[in-house]
XYZ file of C-alpha atoms in Angstrom:
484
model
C -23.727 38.920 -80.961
C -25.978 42.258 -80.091
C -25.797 40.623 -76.451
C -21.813 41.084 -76.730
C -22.359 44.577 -78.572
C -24.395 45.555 -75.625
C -22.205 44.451 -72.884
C -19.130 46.238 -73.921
C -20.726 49.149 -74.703
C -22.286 49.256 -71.447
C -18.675 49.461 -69.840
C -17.350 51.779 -72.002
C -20.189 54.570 -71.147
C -19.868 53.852 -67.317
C -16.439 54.323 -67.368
C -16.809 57.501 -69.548
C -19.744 58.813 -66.850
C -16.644 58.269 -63.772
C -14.022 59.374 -66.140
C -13.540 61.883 -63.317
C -13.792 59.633 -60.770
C -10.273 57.780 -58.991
C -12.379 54.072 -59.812
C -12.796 54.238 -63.522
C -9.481 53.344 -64.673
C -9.920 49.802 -62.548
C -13.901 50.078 -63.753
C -12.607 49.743 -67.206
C -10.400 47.242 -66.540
C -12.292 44.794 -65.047
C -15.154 45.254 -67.872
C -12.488 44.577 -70.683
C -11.876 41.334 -68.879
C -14.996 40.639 -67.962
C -15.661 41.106 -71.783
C -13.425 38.565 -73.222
C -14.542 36.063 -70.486
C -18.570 36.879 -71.879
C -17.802 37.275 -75.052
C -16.572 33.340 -75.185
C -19.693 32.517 -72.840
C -22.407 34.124 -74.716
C -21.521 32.160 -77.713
C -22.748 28.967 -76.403
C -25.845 28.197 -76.403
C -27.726 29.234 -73.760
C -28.005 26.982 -71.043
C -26.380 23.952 -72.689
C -22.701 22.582 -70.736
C -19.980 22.913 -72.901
C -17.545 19.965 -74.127
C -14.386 20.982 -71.387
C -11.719 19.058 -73.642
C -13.028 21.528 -76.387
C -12.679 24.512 -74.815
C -10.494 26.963 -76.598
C -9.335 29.325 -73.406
C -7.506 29.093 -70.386
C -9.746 27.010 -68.093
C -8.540 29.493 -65.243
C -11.480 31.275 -67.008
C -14.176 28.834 -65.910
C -14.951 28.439 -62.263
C -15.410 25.041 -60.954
C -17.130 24.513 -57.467
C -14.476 24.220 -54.491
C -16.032 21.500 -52.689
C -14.288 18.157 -52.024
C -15.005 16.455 -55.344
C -16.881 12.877 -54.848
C -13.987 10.640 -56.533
C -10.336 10.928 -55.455
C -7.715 9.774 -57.865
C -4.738 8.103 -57.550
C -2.519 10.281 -59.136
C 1.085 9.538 -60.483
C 3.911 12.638 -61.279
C 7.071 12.336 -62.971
C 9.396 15.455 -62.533
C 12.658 15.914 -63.032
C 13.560 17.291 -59.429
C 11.218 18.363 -56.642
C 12.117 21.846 -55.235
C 14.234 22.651 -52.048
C 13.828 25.814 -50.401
C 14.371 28.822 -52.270
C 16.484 26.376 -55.005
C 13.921 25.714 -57.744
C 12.549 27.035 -61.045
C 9.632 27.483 -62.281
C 8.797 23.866 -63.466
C 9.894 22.474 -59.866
C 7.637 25.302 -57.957
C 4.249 24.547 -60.255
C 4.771 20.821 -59.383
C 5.413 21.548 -56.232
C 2.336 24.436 -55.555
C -0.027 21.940 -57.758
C 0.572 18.790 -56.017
C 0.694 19.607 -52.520
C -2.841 21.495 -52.874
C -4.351 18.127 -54.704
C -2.830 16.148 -51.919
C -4.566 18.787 -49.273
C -7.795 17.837 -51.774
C -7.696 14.291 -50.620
C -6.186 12.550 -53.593
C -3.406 10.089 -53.324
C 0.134 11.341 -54.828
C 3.041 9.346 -55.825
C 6.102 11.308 -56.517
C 8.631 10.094 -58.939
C 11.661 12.456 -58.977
C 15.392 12.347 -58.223
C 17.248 12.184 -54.665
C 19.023 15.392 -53.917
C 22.771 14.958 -53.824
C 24.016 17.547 -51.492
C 20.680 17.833 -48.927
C 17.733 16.121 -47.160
C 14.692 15.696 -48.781
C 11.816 17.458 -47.207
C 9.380 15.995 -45.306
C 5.254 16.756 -45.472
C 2.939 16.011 -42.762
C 0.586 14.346 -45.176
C -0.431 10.282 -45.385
C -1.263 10.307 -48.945
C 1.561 11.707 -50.512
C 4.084 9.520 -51.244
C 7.939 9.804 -52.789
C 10.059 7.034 -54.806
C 12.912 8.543 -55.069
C 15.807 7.435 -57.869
C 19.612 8.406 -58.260
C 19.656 10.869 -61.308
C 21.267 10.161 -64.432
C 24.672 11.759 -65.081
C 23.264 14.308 -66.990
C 20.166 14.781 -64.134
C 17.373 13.572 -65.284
C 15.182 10.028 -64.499
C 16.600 7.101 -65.417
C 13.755 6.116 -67.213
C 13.931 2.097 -66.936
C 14.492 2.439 -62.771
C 11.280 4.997 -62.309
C 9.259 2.966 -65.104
C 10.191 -0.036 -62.940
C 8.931 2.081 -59.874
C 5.728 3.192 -61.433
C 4.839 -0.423 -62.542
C 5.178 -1.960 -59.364
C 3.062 1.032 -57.740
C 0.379 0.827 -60.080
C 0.348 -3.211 -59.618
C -0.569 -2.495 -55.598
C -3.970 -1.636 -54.356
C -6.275 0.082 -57.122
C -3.863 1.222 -60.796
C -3.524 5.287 -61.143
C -6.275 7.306 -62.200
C -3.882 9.683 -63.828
C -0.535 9.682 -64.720
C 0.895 13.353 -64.969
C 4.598 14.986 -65.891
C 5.903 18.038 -65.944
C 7.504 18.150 -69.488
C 9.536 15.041 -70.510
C 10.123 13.732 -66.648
C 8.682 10.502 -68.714
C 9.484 9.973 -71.896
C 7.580 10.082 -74.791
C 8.956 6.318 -75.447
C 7.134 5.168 -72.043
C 3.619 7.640 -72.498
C 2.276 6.136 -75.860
C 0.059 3.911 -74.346
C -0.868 5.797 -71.228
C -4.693 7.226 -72.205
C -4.918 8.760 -68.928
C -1.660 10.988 -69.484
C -1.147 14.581 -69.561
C 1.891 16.528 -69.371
C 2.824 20.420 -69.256
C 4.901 22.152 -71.164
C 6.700 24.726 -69.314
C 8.808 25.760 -72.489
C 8.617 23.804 -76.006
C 11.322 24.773 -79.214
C 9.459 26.382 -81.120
C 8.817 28.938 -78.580
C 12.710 28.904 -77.966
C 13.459 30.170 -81.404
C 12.282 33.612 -80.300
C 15.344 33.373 -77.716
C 17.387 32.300 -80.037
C 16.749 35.285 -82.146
C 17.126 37.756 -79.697
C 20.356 36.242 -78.124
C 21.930 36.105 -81.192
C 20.814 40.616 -82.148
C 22.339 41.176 -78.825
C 25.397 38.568 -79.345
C 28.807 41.393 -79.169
C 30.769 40.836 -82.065
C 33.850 39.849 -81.088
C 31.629 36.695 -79.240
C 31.350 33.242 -81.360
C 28.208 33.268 -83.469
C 25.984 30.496 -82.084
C 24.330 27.837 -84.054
C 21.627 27.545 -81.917
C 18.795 28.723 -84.560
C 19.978 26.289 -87.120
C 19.682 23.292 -83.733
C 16.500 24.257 -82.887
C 14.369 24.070 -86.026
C 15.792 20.153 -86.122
C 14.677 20.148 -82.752
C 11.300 21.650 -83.446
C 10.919 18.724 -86.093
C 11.527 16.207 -83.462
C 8.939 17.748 -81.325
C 6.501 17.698 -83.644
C 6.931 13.858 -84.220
C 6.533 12.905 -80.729
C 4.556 14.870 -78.813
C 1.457 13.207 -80.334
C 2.679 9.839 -77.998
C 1.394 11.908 -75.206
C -2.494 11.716 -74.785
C -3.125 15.208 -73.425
C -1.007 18.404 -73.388
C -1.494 21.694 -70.907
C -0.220 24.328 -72.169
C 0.966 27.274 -69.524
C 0.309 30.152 -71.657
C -2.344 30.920 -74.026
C 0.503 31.344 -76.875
C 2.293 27.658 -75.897
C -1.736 26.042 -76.588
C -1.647 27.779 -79.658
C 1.703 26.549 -80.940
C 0.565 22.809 -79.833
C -2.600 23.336 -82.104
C -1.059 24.994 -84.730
C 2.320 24.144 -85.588
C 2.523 20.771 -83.854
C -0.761 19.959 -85.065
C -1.732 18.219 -82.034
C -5.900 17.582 -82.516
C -7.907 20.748 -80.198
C -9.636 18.250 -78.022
C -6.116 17.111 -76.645
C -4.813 20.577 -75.725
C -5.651 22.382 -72.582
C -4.488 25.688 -71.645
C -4.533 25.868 -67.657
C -2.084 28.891 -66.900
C 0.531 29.193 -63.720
C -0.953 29.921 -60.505
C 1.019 30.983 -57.519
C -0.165 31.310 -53.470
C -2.622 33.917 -52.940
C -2.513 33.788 -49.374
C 1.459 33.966 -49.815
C 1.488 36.947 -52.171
C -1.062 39.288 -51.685
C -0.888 42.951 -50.457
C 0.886 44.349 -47.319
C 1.886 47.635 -46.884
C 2.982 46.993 -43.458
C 5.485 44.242 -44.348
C 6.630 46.446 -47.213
C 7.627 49.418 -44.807
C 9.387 46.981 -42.450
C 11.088 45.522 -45.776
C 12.390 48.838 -46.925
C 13.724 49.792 -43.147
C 15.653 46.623 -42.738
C 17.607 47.304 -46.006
C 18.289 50.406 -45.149
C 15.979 52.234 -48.136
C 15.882 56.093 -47.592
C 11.784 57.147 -47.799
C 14.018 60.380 -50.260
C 13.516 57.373 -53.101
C 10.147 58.159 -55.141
C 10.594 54.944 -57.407
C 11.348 51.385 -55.551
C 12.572 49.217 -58.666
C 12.488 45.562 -58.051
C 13.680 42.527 -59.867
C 13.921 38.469 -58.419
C 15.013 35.532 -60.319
C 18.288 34.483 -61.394
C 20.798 36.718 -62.517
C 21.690 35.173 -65.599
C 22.521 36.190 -68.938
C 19.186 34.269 -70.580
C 17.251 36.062 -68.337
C 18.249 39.139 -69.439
C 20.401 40.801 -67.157
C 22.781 41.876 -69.368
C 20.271 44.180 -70.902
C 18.748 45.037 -67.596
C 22.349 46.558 -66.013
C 23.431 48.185 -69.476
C 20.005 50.346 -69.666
C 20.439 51.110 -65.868
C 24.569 52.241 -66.591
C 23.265 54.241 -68.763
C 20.501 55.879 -66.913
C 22.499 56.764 -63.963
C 24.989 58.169 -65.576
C 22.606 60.238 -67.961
C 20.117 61.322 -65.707
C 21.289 62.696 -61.937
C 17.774 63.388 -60.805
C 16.825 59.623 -61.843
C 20.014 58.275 -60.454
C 18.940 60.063 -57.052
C 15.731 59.130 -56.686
C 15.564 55.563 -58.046
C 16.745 52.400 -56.381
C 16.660 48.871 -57.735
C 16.275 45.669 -55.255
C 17.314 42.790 -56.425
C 15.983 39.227 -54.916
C 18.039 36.312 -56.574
C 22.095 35.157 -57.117
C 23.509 34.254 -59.931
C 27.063 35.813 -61.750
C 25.386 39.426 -62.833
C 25.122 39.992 -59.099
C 28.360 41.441 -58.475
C 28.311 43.395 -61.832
C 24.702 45.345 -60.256
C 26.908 45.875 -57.260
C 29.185 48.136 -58.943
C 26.793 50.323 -59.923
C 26.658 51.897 -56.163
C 23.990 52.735 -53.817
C 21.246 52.510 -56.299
C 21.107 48.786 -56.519
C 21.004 46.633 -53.469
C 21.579 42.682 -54.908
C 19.612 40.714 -51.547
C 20.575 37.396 -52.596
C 17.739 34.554 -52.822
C 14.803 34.987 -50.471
C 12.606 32.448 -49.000
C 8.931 33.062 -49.746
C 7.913 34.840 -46.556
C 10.803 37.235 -47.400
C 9.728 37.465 -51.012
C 6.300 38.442 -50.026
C 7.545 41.245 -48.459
C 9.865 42.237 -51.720
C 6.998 42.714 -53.017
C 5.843 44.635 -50.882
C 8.375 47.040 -50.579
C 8.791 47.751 -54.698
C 6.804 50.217 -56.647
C 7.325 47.709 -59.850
C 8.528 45.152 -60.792
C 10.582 44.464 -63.691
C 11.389 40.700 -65.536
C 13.780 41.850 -68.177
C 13.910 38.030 -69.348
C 15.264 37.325 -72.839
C 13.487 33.529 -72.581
C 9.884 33.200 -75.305
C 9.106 29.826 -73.591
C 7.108 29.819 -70.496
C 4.884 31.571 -67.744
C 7.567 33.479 -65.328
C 6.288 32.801 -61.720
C 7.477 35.883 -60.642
C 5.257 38.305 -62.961
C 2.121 36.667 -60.960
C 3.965 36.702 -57.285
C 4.237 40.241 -58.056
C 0.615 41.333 -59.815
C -0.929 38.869 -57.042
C 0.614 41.697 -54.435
C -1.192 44.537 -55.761
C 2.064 45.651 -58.363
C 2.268 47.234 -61.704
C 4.795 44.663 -63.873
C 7.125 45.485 -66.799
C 8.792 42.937 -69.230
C 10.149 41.573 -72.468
C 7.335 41.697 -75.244
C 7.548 38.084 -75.861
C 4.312 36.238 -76.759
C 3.930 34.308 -73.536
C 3.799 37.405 -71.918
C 1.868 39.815 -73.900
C -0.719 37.060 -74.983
C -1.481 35.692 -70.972
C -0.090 38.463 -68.437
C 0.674 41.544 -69.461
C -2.485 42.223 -71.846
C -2.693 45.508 -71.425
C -1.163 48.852 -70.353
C -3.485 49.238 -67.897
C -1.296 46.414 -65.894
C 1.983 47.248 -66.908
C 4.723 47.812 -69.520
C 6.183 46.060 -71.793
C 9.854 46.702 -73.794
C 11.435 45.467 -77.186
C 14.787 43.440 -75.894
C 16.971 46.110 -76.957
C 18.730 48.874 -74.708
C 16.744 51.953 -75.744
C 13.412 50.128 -75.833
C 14.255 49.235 -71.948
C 15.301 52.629 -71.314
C 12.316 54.360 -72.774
C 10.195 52.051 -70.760
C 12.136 52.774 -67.532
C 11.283 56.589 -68.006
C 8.036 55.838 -68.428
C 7.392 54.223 -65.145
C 9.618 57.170 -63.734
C 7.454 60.040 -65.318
C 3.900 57.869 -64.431
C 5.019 58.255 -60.771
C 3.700 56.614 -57.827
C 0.001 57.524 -58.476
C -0.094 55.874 -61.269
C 1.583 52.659 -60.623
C -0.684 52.078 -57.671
C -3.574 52.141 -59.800
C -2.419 49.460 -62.640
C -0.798 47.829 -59.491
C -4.554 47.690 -58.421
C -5.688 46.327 -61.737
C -2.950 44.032 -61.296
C -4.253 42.365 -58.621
C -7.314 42.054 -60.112
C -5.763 40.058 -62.911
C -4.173 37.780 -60.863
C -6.912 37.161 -58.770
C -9.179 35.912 -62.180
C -6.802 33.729 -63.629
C -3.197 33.405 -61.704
C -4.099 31.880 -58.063
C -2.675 28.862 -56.887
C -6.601 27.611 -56.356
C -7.661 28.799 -60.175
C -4.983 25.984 -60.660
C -5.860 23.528 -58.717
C -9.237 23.727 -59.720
C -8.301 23.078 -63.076
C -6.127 20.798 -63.551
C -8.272 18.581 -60.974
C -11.291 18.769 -63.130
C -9.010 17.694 -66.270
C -7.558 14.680 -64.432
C -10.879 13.868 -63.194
C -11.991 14.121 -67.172
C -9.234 12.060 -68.935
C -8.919 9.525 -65.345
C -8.955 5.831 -66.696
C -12.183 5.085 -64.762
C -14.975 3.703 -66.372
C -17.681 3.864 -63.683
C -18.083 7.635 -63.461
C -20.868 9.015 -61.266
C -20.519 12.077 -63.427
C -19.351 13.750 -66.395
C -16.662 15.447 -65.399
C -16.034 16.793 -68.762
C -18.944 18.653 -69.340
C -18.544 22.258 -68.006
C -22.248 23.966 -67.045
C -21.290 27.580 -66.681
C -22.587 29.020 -63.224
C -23.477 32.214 -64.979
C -26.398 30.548 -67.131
């Protein structure tokens, strides 16, 4: 423990001694983190590997070495629907980011997901990643019997899977029970959702039809609770979500992982250049001190009815704000036209690819997820710290517990109007100078814990722990930190 004492201690006086100095603010930063990381470290014994299925933190924490590793898997996926273009949610993008980079690894993939209706499927240069594709169900998901069928027969020819991995219920619980080597992530469970619930139903306008969505979800929370045990291991995207599974779901430690999103560093990373170019192209005057940006859809649930009402407002309270400020807007969705009325200060860009989103990011001072949704880890909050930007949103656990941990990242709002608005004028008064520099600790952030290889790395090493092989060369489940 006095080895803890000492360490933070240390940081703190450094960063008083360059309290002066433009580097202490990040200094502090990254000694905070570095804390939290030690702090977990310096309670193991010294020297002795640590029991990875134990491990109470987000194994984006650890660092695992980036060679090839000496087994590849054969590795099955269920998911619901594999992303086209810029037409995909978060849940489609991390199977899509994670898979493709263990395929690049050298491990086999089989894809089991729906045929699109209305396009071609995409096509991947790569000889070990395969696709059995299935006609949805009429409400979209798998038909469960036809991909079981198509996973059997798979796992019948050449060696059986190694792993078996879904992204939420693309298998159901009713086909996972027996399936040791199983894990699946939660990108959103109900008891999470209640927080939504609550806040949709404050903000509900009172001539709208109450909901009876709370009252739903806690029978839906039961349910959850009584199956998720069929499923041998559980990742949990957030740090709050693994807490949940241990707590209220009472799922045993050693079967919950917490492995948080991770999004393409060498995507989203810092460009001035491609900013400028950015701003030109759309036409945004260099007169405009703050560069507001938002991507996503525009739907209600992601709170963009809260979002335009605080802005309204703004503009119409505050000339010097109204004149200085403009909001790009990356997405589509039905509260598009309703930021177009509000004039010149919002420019709605439709959905970008991700070449074009880099450079959003680029060309934004902040960026802001006004999102009234508890369950999850928003992709966009990492695109955006990954390219060196300050990031505002909804104080919702998720959030507050994995991203935005601190104010020296960002800002963070109550999902009310005023709380927004207060926050907006925050980030206005702060100014440029300032957002660069928690832009820079930002990055630094994302860099630790939020890069598409952090992921990779992590999840590989747990499917290489749990894999159904019982001639291992090596434990891949004890964890020797490189720091002892």
């Amino acid at each position: 423990m006095a080895s803890i004492f000492n360490f933070r201690c240390f940081c703190f006086i450094i960063a008083l001694l360059s309290a002066f100095s433009s580097v202490s603010f990040l200094f502090w930063f990254q000694c905070s983190s570095s804390y939290r990381y030690s702090n977990q470290m310096i309670l193991q014994k010294e020297n002795q590997p640590i029991n990875l299925l134990s491990f109470p933190s987000a194994w984006n924490h650890l660092s695992f070495p980036s060679k090839l590793p000496s087994k590849y898997l054969k590795i099955a996926l269920f998911v619901k629907k594999w992303p086209h273009r810029s037409l995909a949610g978060g849940l489609e993008r991390h199977a899509l980011t994670l898979h493709l980079a263990l395929a690049k690894r050298g491990h086999e993939l089989h894809i089991f997901t729906t045929s699109p209706s209305n396009s071609s499927f995409p096509r991947y240069p790569m000889s070990n990643l395969y696709f059995h594709l299935s006609k949805p169900t009429a409400a979209g998901y798998l038909d469960q019997a036809f991909v079981w069928k198509q996973f059997q027969t798979q796992n019948s020819t050449g060696k059986a899977f190694d792993i078996v991995h879904t992204e939420s219920v693309g298998l159901l619980h009713t086909r996972s029970r027996n399936l040791i080597n199983l894990a699946v992530s939660w990108h959103g469970i109900a008891y999470e959702t209640i927080h939504t619930d609550i806040i949709q139903e404050l903000l509900r306008n009172p001539d709208e039809q109450q909901s009876y969505a709370l009252t739903e979800r806690i029978t839906k929370v039961v349910e959850e609770v009584r199956f998720f045990p069929h499923y041998a291991h559980h990742v949990a995207t957030s740090d709050h979500a693994g807490d949940i599974l241990r707590r209220i779901y009472m799922i045993p430690e050693e079967r919950v992982h917490v492995i948080l999103n991770g999004v393409d560093e060498e995507i989203f990373k810092p460009d001035p250049a491609k900013g400028e170019a950015f701003k030109q192209k759309f036409g945004v005057s260099k007169s405009r001190s703050l560069v507001i940006g938002m991507a996503g859809r525009l739907v209600k649930d992601k709170g963009h009815p809260l979002m335009f009402e605080a802005l309204r407002q703004m503009f119409v309270e505050n000339g010097t704000f109204r004149q200085n400020t403009i909001v790009l807007i990356a997405g589509d969705g039905p509260w598009g036209a309703r930021y177009r009325d509000l004039g010149a200060n919002t420019l709605v860009l439709g959905p970008l690819e991700q070449a074009q989103l880099a450079s959003f990011y680029n060309a934004i001072d902040i960026f802001v997820n006004p999102t009234l949704r508890a369950q999850g880890l928003d992709h966009t909050l990492l695109e955006a710290m990954l390219s060196g930007k300050s990031v505002m949103s909804t104080r919702v656990a998720s959030i507050t517990g994995s991203v935005i941990v601190s104010t020296e990242i960002g800002y963070t709002f109550s999902p009310v109007v005023v709380s927004l608005k207060n926050a907006l004028y925050r980030v206005w008064e702060d100014g440029r100078s300032v957002l660069e520099l928690k832009g820079q600790a930002s990055r630094q952030r994302g860099l630790q814990l939020f890069t598409a290889t952090k992921m990779t790395a992590a999840y590989e090493r747990l499917f290489l722990c749990i894999s159904n092989d019982n001639s291992k060369r090596e434990d891949y489940c004890r964890y020797q930190s490189p720091f002892n």
